[in-house]
Amino acid sequence: MSKICTEELIRELSLLKTEGMYLNDFLHTWDKTDQEIDAVFTVAEILKEMRKDNISTKVFDSGLGISIFRDNSTRTRFSYSSACNMLGLNVQDLDEGKSQIAHGGETVRETANMVSFMADVIGIRDDMYIGKGHAYMKEVAQSVDIGHKEGGVLEQRPTLVNLQCDVDHPTQSMSDAMHIIDQLGGIQNLAGKKLAMTWAYSPPSYGKPLSVPQGIIGLLTRFGMDVTLAHPEGYEVMPEIEKIASINAENSGGSFTKTNNMAEAFKDADIVYPKSWAPFAAMEKRTNLYGERDFDGIDKLEKELLAQNAKHKDWECTEELMASTREGKALYMHCLPADITGVSCEQGEVAASVFDRYRVPPLYKEASYKPYIIAAMIFMSKFKNPADTLQGLLNRAGKRIF
Amino acid sequence: MSKICTEELIRELSLLKTEGMYLNDFLHTWDKTDQEIDAVFTVAEILKEMRKDNISTKVFDSGLGISIFRDNSTRTRFSYSSACNMLGLNVQDLDEGKSQIAHGGETVRETANMVSFMADVIGIRDDMYIGKGHAYMKEVAQSVDIGHKEGGVLEQRPTLVNLQCDVDHPTQSMSDAMHIIDQLGGIQNLAGKKLAMTWAYSPPSYGKPLSVPQGIIGLLTRFGMDVTLAHPEGYEVMPEIEKIASINAENSGGSFTKTNNMAEAFKDADIVYPKSWAPFAAMEKRTNLYGERDFDGIDKLEKELLAQNAKHKDWECTEELMASTREGKALYMHCLPADITGVSCEQGEVAASVFDRYRVPPLYKEASYKPYIIAAMIFMSKFKNPADTLQGLLNRAGKRIF
Amino acid sequence: MSKICTEELIRELSLLKTEGMYLNDFLHTWDKTDQEIDAVFTVAEILKEMRKDNISTKVFDSGLGISIFRDNSTRTRFSYSSACNMLGLNVQDLDEGKSQIAHGGETVRETANMVSFMADVIGIRDDMYIGKGHAYMKEVAQSVDIGHKEGGVLEQRPTLVNLQCDVDHPTQSMSDAMHIIDQLGGIQNLAGKKLAMTWAYSPPSYGKPLSVPQGIIGLLTRFGMDVTLAHPEGYEVMPEIEKIASINAENSGGSFTKTNNMAEAFKDADIVYPKSWAPFAAMEKRTNLYGERDFDGIDKLEKELLAQNAKHKDWECTEELMASTREGKALYMHCLPADITGVSCEQGEVAASVFDRYRVPPLYKEASYKPYIIAAMIFMSKFKNPADTLQGLLNRAGKRIF
């Protein structure tokens, strides 16, 4: 892409109202205005183009990007690391196992400040327990607020990026959306398209995060799409997120529909996103059992859920279902890794032939946007006039590779 | 702060005699002259001001800062990481669990050289066993000396920063001192002030490091303060450090007093630092038992010490004791995390109301100096003419954030 | 070294035909032409001189160097980290324990792409199982090829550096060769010199990698040396590598000889490299047992091998053997850590007095080349006109230390 196109994107960015993002956290997409969401896509694209054109996007000469992963992660860890690196921040991981956090007297407020003296950004994944992850992020955010504003303890306010909580997974849903925008040839082409976010059977695990389907219905309903959420009875997501989806759909001129029928969701869909998740009610129960340290209860719950799952083995993304989509050519999506029938398990979320057809490039491209989305989220939170700063980078014309 | 003020600090620095710090390690504060100690404070303040003014302090274009943590750490780990980052060094942790060090034939000398080919600095925490930590650091220092001087193996001599040993904790005591200097409005205001370094009861652990109280009495006696060390009988610190404190006090026109009475120490104190530690004699015994792999003996010793601790539950920093300090307003200090009565344990080092009153900003600010102190220690060891280099940075006027 | 000498080295580099290295991996030395091998030595030396002259060698403004260590490592880990750092890349380790790789559906192809969106280089150590390490590296290479070429998923093709596989250990053998070149005063002086790569007894381990002796005989036979491989019967290395060594020797005018007699190998040798390794056939058997999860079989095999090893305690590099080398002054080499008789074990690979005589500088210098060799391998794979780029760095004249 030529410098002229990048400058055109910067001009578009300059027209968006984004002051509210400055020194603010990115925890849920629904906390952000449409223009702010648009700005993140635009900055992500600008950063992507600048990197392609070998233009340095280093806006930090030094500074730390703290990461706190309370669950395993490969792609989000590397995406965060890539995003920080392309902006000039150095990642320092808070490994709670190697720290003194368990030690008496240490609180979230204390740790958050102690690690933030030179932190520009904090990325957190905490998706294991319903009611916990988002609450933890809010507590960290309030803690560094106190450290920055009241105490003069922190020279700068590190801003937070939610790398997946119990409620939303914004870096995933925004990357997914960017992939859809790219595939459909522009954000204006999303209106009227049908997206099916459907549950799918996955034998080996009973507790996959709800934040992926919730993130998708909470975000994609904003663009005038017809979003259908499909799952077997009992696999409900959080009601407040369904409500957000409904309101979004109404505002955007799209629709939000629920069904317990996978075929109905797939019928004439332009995009399908079949993926396993755990029932919200069960996850809530699990959090309570965990709180009571009732491990026998957790084991029992797990067995019940696996038995319940096993009743829905027919929730698989088959060739037959794919054939029923618009012209039989719906875009198949997944946040990866997927459970593929006959490959990673006897029976899973998706037929091997379907998965293979979409693996490279579509599924890998879908994942490739995440570093840029995270970098854009950080960028918007740290620069008051993002368009000016990006134009400044373009004028500086530093090279990424000598 | 204006550039003019920073230049004034640089001018002050240029008047100090600091040649002895160049290519030298920072292991104990008492190895350094008064002017050298003063230089570290001054450089720390300059770096802090430059960062505040968005001036890049990157003096290394590339280079590694090795870290070796033989004990858990949160704040020191992040402080070291922040310090290296602000100077342009990349931290590479030597995780002894993932290395081949246990492997036959590997010695301290060998490992020290093998990790140092591109290392500019090595930060070490080794505080677990009396008689071990400092000895280990000396061995590493001698090893890289051999590698640099005799062998031509190392292009540069990596300098060491003691991130806590069995004897001293200089990055802590220097940060604490910088906090006191800031609170009292200048280093000249320390003379004549009373500082009480006192033992305090902490139930969950019997073996907290001696290096904190030793670091404090070994450093703060240099500024003309009246330093009182208070602890129950049997909780003596190393006699050689008490001797250093006495000599310091004599030289500086202050005093160094010992007492077994907490109230006496608090009486009219300007600054109080109540903190648990283990008796030196017991820690020495523990090291010997460990050397003999006598784990039953260690268990027995631990039980004895916990029982002994339990006799001194009255050593708590209460509101009553605080009221007895100068105008009831002594500065309460702690290296954190603290054991807070009724919060992190049933009964601990400090009453919750006292701790809460000092939490933000004082206690968090106390911790906030550590990254700058570490950066200043590194800076002084790597630049022959630190004032000229800092002025050069000021003239270069690179921005930390674009 | 003066800038003029460095420019002379750059001129020499410009005469070498190295187009084949651009965007290519470095997996085995025998995949590379003589000119390409020569280019790596030359670039390593240029980078070493530039660093010595305080000239910045940062060719990457940002970018990641991925590391995957499937076995413990100290010196290679730090060498890779140093190499990346001196070129401007940030190391991001793929810790398979903290990732989602075990998770259903994740394949090598997928992981390789997911971590590579902003990766310029991938360094891999995978030396544990015969038939596995090199195969894994090939699979990673093909995966990122697909991601880059077919899918447009990866903006850049990350190139691979083999940090030790089951077959070759090119960063070790190339560093060893650079040490020999330095000690003998130039690559032209290697012809006609006798190098003895011999097995040695090491009690504590029965399974040291074959890749070190294989790397040495596969590389050093290219320079007209008389290379002797000595080991007890039953400790054969891979036959295909012996074949490569023979062909190399024929082409270079040197020789490749095998013997089961250590004394014969040492007789009149200019260079000796006594080191333990496991028999190839046994390692192959072990891989198969591992594949069948036959852990009893593995235990039994280990006992057999230890018993077999114990019959060859006389394979020790003694003073007597050293005296039989050319003028009693052969260069003793080891990749470290060594098993030293009476130091790290009762009886080992080398007598303490021999080892001590060569420790500093020779053995440590031998190790010191590895960061530069790795950096040179990366450099050659990422720059189409390496001589021009290096001259550009020299002209830019950025300083490593301000």
GROMACS .gro file of N, CA and C in nm, chain A residues 57-150:
model
  282
   57THR      N    1   0.711   0.166   1.369
   57THR     CA    2   0.594   0.212   1.446
   57THR      C    3   0.628   0.228   1.593
   58LYS      N    4   0.758   0.239   1.620
   58LYS     CA    5   0.801   0.250   1.759
   58LYS      C    6   0.768   0.388   1.815
   59VAL      N    7   0.672   0.394   1.901
   59VAL     CA    8   0.635   0.520   1.963
   59VAL      C    9   0.690   0.531   2.105
   60PHE      N   10   0.738   0.417   2.158
   60PHE     CA   11   0.801   0.418   2.291
   60PHE      C   12   0.950   0.387   2.274
   61ASP      N   13   1.029   0.474   2.330
   61ASP     CA   14   1.174   0.455   2.330
   61ASP      C   15   1.210   0.354   2.440
   62SER      N   16   1.136   0.360   2.551
   62SER     CA   17   1.145   0.259   2.656
   62SER      C   18   1.010   0.255   2.724
   63GLY      N   19   0.992   0.162   2.815
   63GLY     CA   20   0.863   0.143   2.881
   63GLY      C   21   0.830  -0.004   2.886
   64LEU      N   22   0.750  -0.043   2.985
   64LEU     CA   23   0.714  -0.184   3.002
   64LEU      C   24   0.568  -0.210   2.967
   65GLY      N   25   0.544  -0.325   2.908
   65GLY     CA   26   0.410  -0.380   2.894
   65GLY      C   27   0.401  -0.499   2.987
   66ILE      N   28   0.327  -0.483   3.096
   66ILE     CA   29   0.313  -0.592   3.193
   66ILE      C   30   0.214  -0.694   3.138
   67SER      N   31   0.241  -0.821   3.157
   67SER     CA   32   0.141  -0.922   3.124
   67SER      C   33   0.112  -1.008   3.246
   68ILE      N   34  -0.016  -1.036   3.264
   68ILE     CA   35  -0.060  -1.124   3.374
   68ILE      C   36  -0.149  -1.229   3.311
   69PHE      N   37  -0.098  -1.350   3.300
   69PHE     CA   38  -0.176  -1.460   3.243
   69PHE      C   39  -0.215  -1.555   3.355
   70ARG      N   40  -0.344  -1.556   3.388
   70ARG     CA   41  -0.391  -1.648   3.491
   70ARG      C   42  -0.447  -1.774   3.428
   71ASP      N   43  -0.420  -1.793   3.298
   71ASP     CA   44  -0.458  -1.915   3.228
   71ASP      C   45  -0.356  -1.931   3.115
   72ASN      N   46  -0.340  -2.054   3.070
   72ASN     CA   47  -0.247  -2.079   2.961
   72ASN      C   48  -0.285  -1.999   2.837
   73SER      N   49  -0.187  -1.971   2.756
   73SER     CA   50  -0.212  -1.893   2.636
   73SER      C   51  -0.095  -1.908   2.542
   74THR      N   52  -0.121  -1.929   2.416
   74THR     CA   53  -0.015  -1.923   2.316
   74THR      C   54  -0.037  -1.802   2.228
   75ARG      N   55  -0.149  -1.802   2.155
   75ARG     CA   56  -0.164  -1.697   2.053
   75ARG      C   57  -0.184  -1.559   2.115
   76THR      N   58  -0.257  -1.550   2.225
   76THR     CA   59  -0.276  -1.418   2.286
   76THR      C   60  -0.145  -1.369   2.347
   77ARG      N   61  -0.070  -1.460   2.408
   77ARG     CA   62   0.060  -1.422   2.465
   77ARG      C   63   0.152  -1.365   2.355
   78PHE      N   64   0.159  -1.436   2.245
   78PHE     CA   65   0.247  -1.390   2.137
   78PHE      C   66   0.192  -1.265   2.068
   79SER      N   67   0.060  -1.253   2.061
   79SER     CA   68   0.002  -1.133   2.001
   79SER      C   69   0.032  -1.011   2.087
   80TYR      N   70   0.019  -1.027   2.217
   80TYR     CA   71   0.046  -0.916   2.309
   80TYR      C   72   0.193  -0.877   2.300
   81SER      N   73   0.277  -0.980   2.299
   81SER     CA   74   0.421  -0.958   2.291
   81SER      C   75   0.457  -0.887   2.160
   82SER      N   76   0.394  -0.928   2.051
   82SER     CA   77   0.419  -0.866   1.920
   82SER      C   78   0.372  -0.722   1.919
   83ALA      N   79   0.254  -0.698   1.975
   83ALA     CA   80   0.197  -0.563   1.979
   83ALA      C   81   0.287  -0.470   2.058
   84CYS      N   82   0.328  -0.513   2.177
   84CYS     CA   83   0.416  -0.430   2.260
   84CYS      C   84   0.545  -0.402   2.185
   85ASN      N   85   0.602  -0.507   2.128
   85ASN     CA   86   0.730  -0.494   2.058
   85ASN      C   87   0.723  -0.395   1.942
   86MET      N   88   0.615  -0.400   1.865
   86MET     CA   89   0.608  -0.311   1.749
   86MET      C   90   0.590  -0.165   1.791
   87LEU      N   91   0.545  -0.143   1.915
   87LEU     CA   92   0.530  -0.006   1.965
   87LEU      C   93   0.652   0.038   2.047
   88GLY      N   94   0.741  -0.056   2.077
   88GLY     CA   95   0.862  -0.021   2.152
   88GLY      C   96   0.859  -0.054   2.300
   89LEU      N   97   0.753  -0.121   2.344
   89LEU     CA   98   0.744  -0.160   2.486
   89LEU      C   99   0.806  -0.298   2.507
   90ASN      N  100   0.862  -0.318   2.623
   90ASN     CA  101   0.921  -0.447   2.657
   90ASN      C  102   0.825  -0.522   2.751
   91VAL      N  103   0.794  -0.646   2.717
   91VAL     CA  104   0.701  -0.722   2.801
   91VAL      C  105   0.771  -0.774   2.925
   92GLN      N  106   0.710  -0.752   3.039
   92GLN     CA  107   0.757  -0.814   3.164
   92GLN      C  108   0.639  -0.890   3.222
   93ASP      N  109   0.654  -1.021   3.228
   93ASP     CA  110   0.546  -1.105   3.275
   93ASP      C  111   0.544  -1.112   3.427
   94LEU      N  112   0.426  -1.096   3.484
   94LEU     CA  113   0.410  -1.117   3.629
   94LEU      C  114   0.372  -1.263   3.649
   95ASP      N  115   0.472  -1.343   3.681
   95ASP     CA  116   0.448  -1.485   3.703
   95ASP      C  117   0.413  -1.501   3.851
   96GLU      N  118   0.285  -1.521   3.878
   96GLU     CA  119   0.241  -1.520   4.017
   96GLU      C  120   0.307  -1.632   4.099
   97GLY      N  121   0.353  -1.736   4.031
   97GLY     CA  122   0.423  -1.844   4.100
   97GLY      C  123   0.560  -1.804   4.150
   98LYS      N  124   0.623  -1.707   4.081
   98LYS     CA  125   0.759  -1.667   4.120
   98LYS      C  126   0.758  -1.538   4.200
   99SER      N  127   0.640  -1.490   4.236
   99SER     CA  128   0.634  -1.362   4.304
   99SER      C  129   0.605  -1.383   4.452
  100GLN      N  130   0.594  -1.275   4.523
  100GLN     CA  131   0.568  -1.283   4.667
  100GLN      C  132   0.421  -1.258   4.696
  101ILE      N  133   0.335  -1.280   4.596
  101ILE     CA  134   0.197  -1.238   4.608
  101ILE      C  135   0.120  -1.318   4.713
  102ALA      N  136   0.151  -1.446   4.723
  102ALA     CA  137   0.082  -1.530   4.819
  102ALA      C  138   0.118  -1.489   4.962
  103HIS      N  139   0.232  -1.433   4.976
  103HIS     CA  140   0.291  -1.382   5.099
  103HIS      C  141   0.191  -1.293   5.175
  104GLY      N  142   0.200  -1.292   5.304
  104GLY     CA  143   0.105  -1.214   5.384
  104GLY      C  144   0.106  -1.067   5.352
  105GLY      N  145  -0.011  -1.010   5.342
  105GLY     CA  146  -0.020  -0.865   5.333
  105GLY      C  147  -0.026  -0.810   5.192
  106GLU      N  148   0.001  -0.895   5.096
  106GLU     CA  149   0.002  -0.848   4.958
  106GLU      C  150  -0.142  -0.846   4.906
  107THR      N  151  -0.183  -0.734   4.852
  107THR     CA  152  -0.316  -0.722   4.797
  107THR      C  153  -0.305  -0.690   4.649
  108VAL      N  154  -0.419  -0.700   4.580
  108VAL     CA  155  -0.421  -0.665   4.438
  108VAL      C  156  -0.375  -0.521   4.421
  109ARG      N  157  -0.425  -0.433   4.508
  109ARG     CA  158  -0.389  -0.292   4.497
  109ARG      C  159  -0.239  -0.274   4.507
  110GLU      N  160  -0.179  -0.346   4.603
  110GLU     CA  161  -0.036  -0.330   4.625
  110GLU      C  162   0.044  -0.382   4.506
  111THR      N  163   0.014  -0.505   4.465
  111THR     CA  164   0.089  -0.564   4.353
  111THR      C  165   0.075  -0.478   4.229
  112ALA      N  166  -0.048  -0.435   4.200
  112ALA     CA  167  -0.071  -0.357   4.079
  112ALA      C  168   0.018  -0.233   4.075
  113ASN      N  169   0.036  -0.169   4.189
  113ASN     CA  170   0.121  -0.051   4.192
  113ASN      C  171   0.270  -0.087   4.190
  114MET      N  172   0.304  -0.191   4.262
  114MET     CA  173   0.446  -0.228   4.273
  114MET      C  174   0.508  -0.265   4.138
  115VAL      N  175   0.427  -0.320   4.047
  115VAL     CA  176   0.482  -0.362   3.917
  115VAL      C  177   0.469  -0.252   3.812
  116SER      N  178   0.410  -0.139   3.848
  116SER     CA  179   0.370  -0.040   3.747
  116SER      C  180   0.452   0.088   3.745
  117PHE      N  181   0.561   0.094   3.820
  117PHE     CA  182   0.633   0.221   3.827
  117PHE      C  183   0.677   0.268   3.688
  118MET      N  184   0.710   0.174   3.601
  118MET     CA  185   0.748   0.214   3.465
  118MET      C  186   0.663   0.143   3.360
  119ALA      N  187   0.542   0.106   3.399
  119ALA     CA  188   0.453   0.034   3.308
  119ALA      C  189   0.365   0.131   3.231
  120ASP      N  190   0.361   0.116   3.100
  120ASP     CA  191   0.270   0.195   3.019
  120ASP      C  192   0.139   0.121   2.995
  121VAL      N  193   0.144  -0.010   3.002
  121VAL     CA  194   0.024  -0.088   2.972
  121VAL      C  195   0.028  -0.219   3.051
  122ILE      N  196  -0.089  -0.270   3.085
  122ILE     CA  197  -0.101  -0.398   3.154
  122ILE      C  198  -0.202  -0.483   3.077
  123GLY      N  199  -0.160  -0.598   3.031
  123GLY     CA  200  -0.250  -0.691   2.963
  123GLY      C  201  -0.283  -0.807   3.056
  124ILE      N  202  -0.410  -0.838   3.070
  124ILE     CA  203  -0.451  -0.943   3.165
  124ILE      C  204  -0.540  -1.046   3.098
  125ARG      N  205  -0.508  -1.175   3.119
  125ARG     CA  206  -0.602  -1.283   3.089
  125ARG      C  207  -0.645  -1.346   3.220
  126ASP      N  208  -0.773  -1.347   3.245
  126ASP     CA  209  -0.828  -1.408   3.366
  126ASP      C  210  -0.969  -1.455   3.333
  127ASP      N  211  -0.977  -1.574   3.278
  127ASP     CA  212  -1.104  -1.620   3.220
  127ASP      C  213  -1.158  -1.747   3.287
  128MET      N  214  -1.095  -1.787   3.397
  128MET     CA  215  -1.126  -1.919   3.451
  128MET      C  216  -1.256  -1.926   3.529
  129TYR      N  217  -1.291  -1.821   3.601
  129TYR     CA  218  -1.407  -1.831   3.689
  129TYR      C  219  -1.506  -1.717   3.664
  130ILE      N  220  -1.629  -1.758   3.643
  130ILE     CA  221  -1.738  -1.662   3.625
  130ILE      C  222  -1.744  -1.567   3.745
  131GLY      N  223  -1.753  -1.441   3.716
  131GLY     CA  224  -1.765  -1.343   3.824
  131GLY      C  225  -1.630  -1.297   3.879
  132LYS      N  226  -1.522  -1.354   3.827
  132LYS     CA  227  -1.391  -1.321   3.884
  132LYS      C  228  -1.304  -1.234   3.792
  133GLY      N  229  -1.293  -1.273   3.667
  133GLY     CA  230  -1.195  -1.211   3.577
  133GLY      C  231  -1.216  -1.061   3.560
  134HIS      N  232  -1.337  -1.022   3.521
  134HIS     CA  233  -1.363  -0.880   3.500
  134HIS      C  234  -1.347  -0.803   3.631
  135ALA      N  235  -1.393  -0.863   3.740
  135ALA     CA  236  -1.382  -0.797   3.871
  135ALA      C  237  -1.235  -0.771   3.905
  136TYR      N  238  -1.151  -0.869   3.875
  136TYR     CA  239  -1.007  -0.853   3.901
  136TYR      C  240  -0.949  -0.737   3.819
  137MET      N  241  -0.989  -0.732   3.691
  137MET     CA  242  -0.937  -0.625   3.605
  137MET      C  243  -0.981  -0.487   3.655
  138LYS      N  244  -1.105  -0.477   3.699
  138LYS     CA  245  -1.154  -0.350   3.753
  138LYS      C  246  -1.072  -0.310   3.876
  139GLU      N  247  -1.042  -0.411   3.959
  139GLU     CA  248  -0.966  -0.381   4.081
  139GLU      C  249  -0.824  -0.332   4.047
  140VAL      N  250  -0.763  -0.397   3.949
  140VAL     CA  251  -0.630  -0.352   3.905
  140VAL      C  252  -0.639  -0.209   3.851
  141ALA      N  253  -0.742  -0.182   3.770
  141ALA     CA  254  -0.757  -0.049   3.709
  141ALA      C  255  -0.775   0.058   3.818
  142GLN      N  256  -0.859   0.027   3.915
  142GLN     CA  257  -0.880   0.124   4.024
  142GLN      C  258  -0.752   0.144   4.105
  143SER      N  259  -0.676   0.036   4.121
  143SER     CA  260  -0.553   0.044   4.199
  143SER      C  261  -0.451   0.136   4.134
  144VAL      N  262  -0.433   0.123   4.003
  144VAL     CA  263  -0.333   0.208   3.938
  144VAL      C  264  -0.387   0.351   3.922
  145ASP      N  265  -0.516   0.366   3.921
  145ASP     CA  266  -0.577   0.499   3.925
  145ASP      C  267  -0.538   0.571   4.054
  146ILE      N  268  -0.556   0.501   4.164
  146ILE     CA  269  -0.518   0.557   4.295
  146ILE      C  270  -0.370   0.592   4.295
  147GLY      N  271  -0.288   0.496   4.248
  147GLY     CA  272  -0.144   0.518   4.247
  147GLY      C  273  -0.104   0.638   4.162
  148HIS      N  274  -0.178   0.660   4.054
  148HIS     CA  275  -0.143   0.769   3.964
  148HIS      C  276  -0.199   0.902   4.012
  149LYS      N  277  -0.329   0.901   4.043
  149LYS     CA  278  -0.395   1.029   4.074
  149LYS      C  279  -0.372   1.075   4.216
  150GLU      N  280  -0.408   0.990   4.311
  150GLU     CA  281  -0.403   1.037   4.449
  150GLU      C  282  -0.262   1.041   4.505
   0.00000   0.00000   0.00000
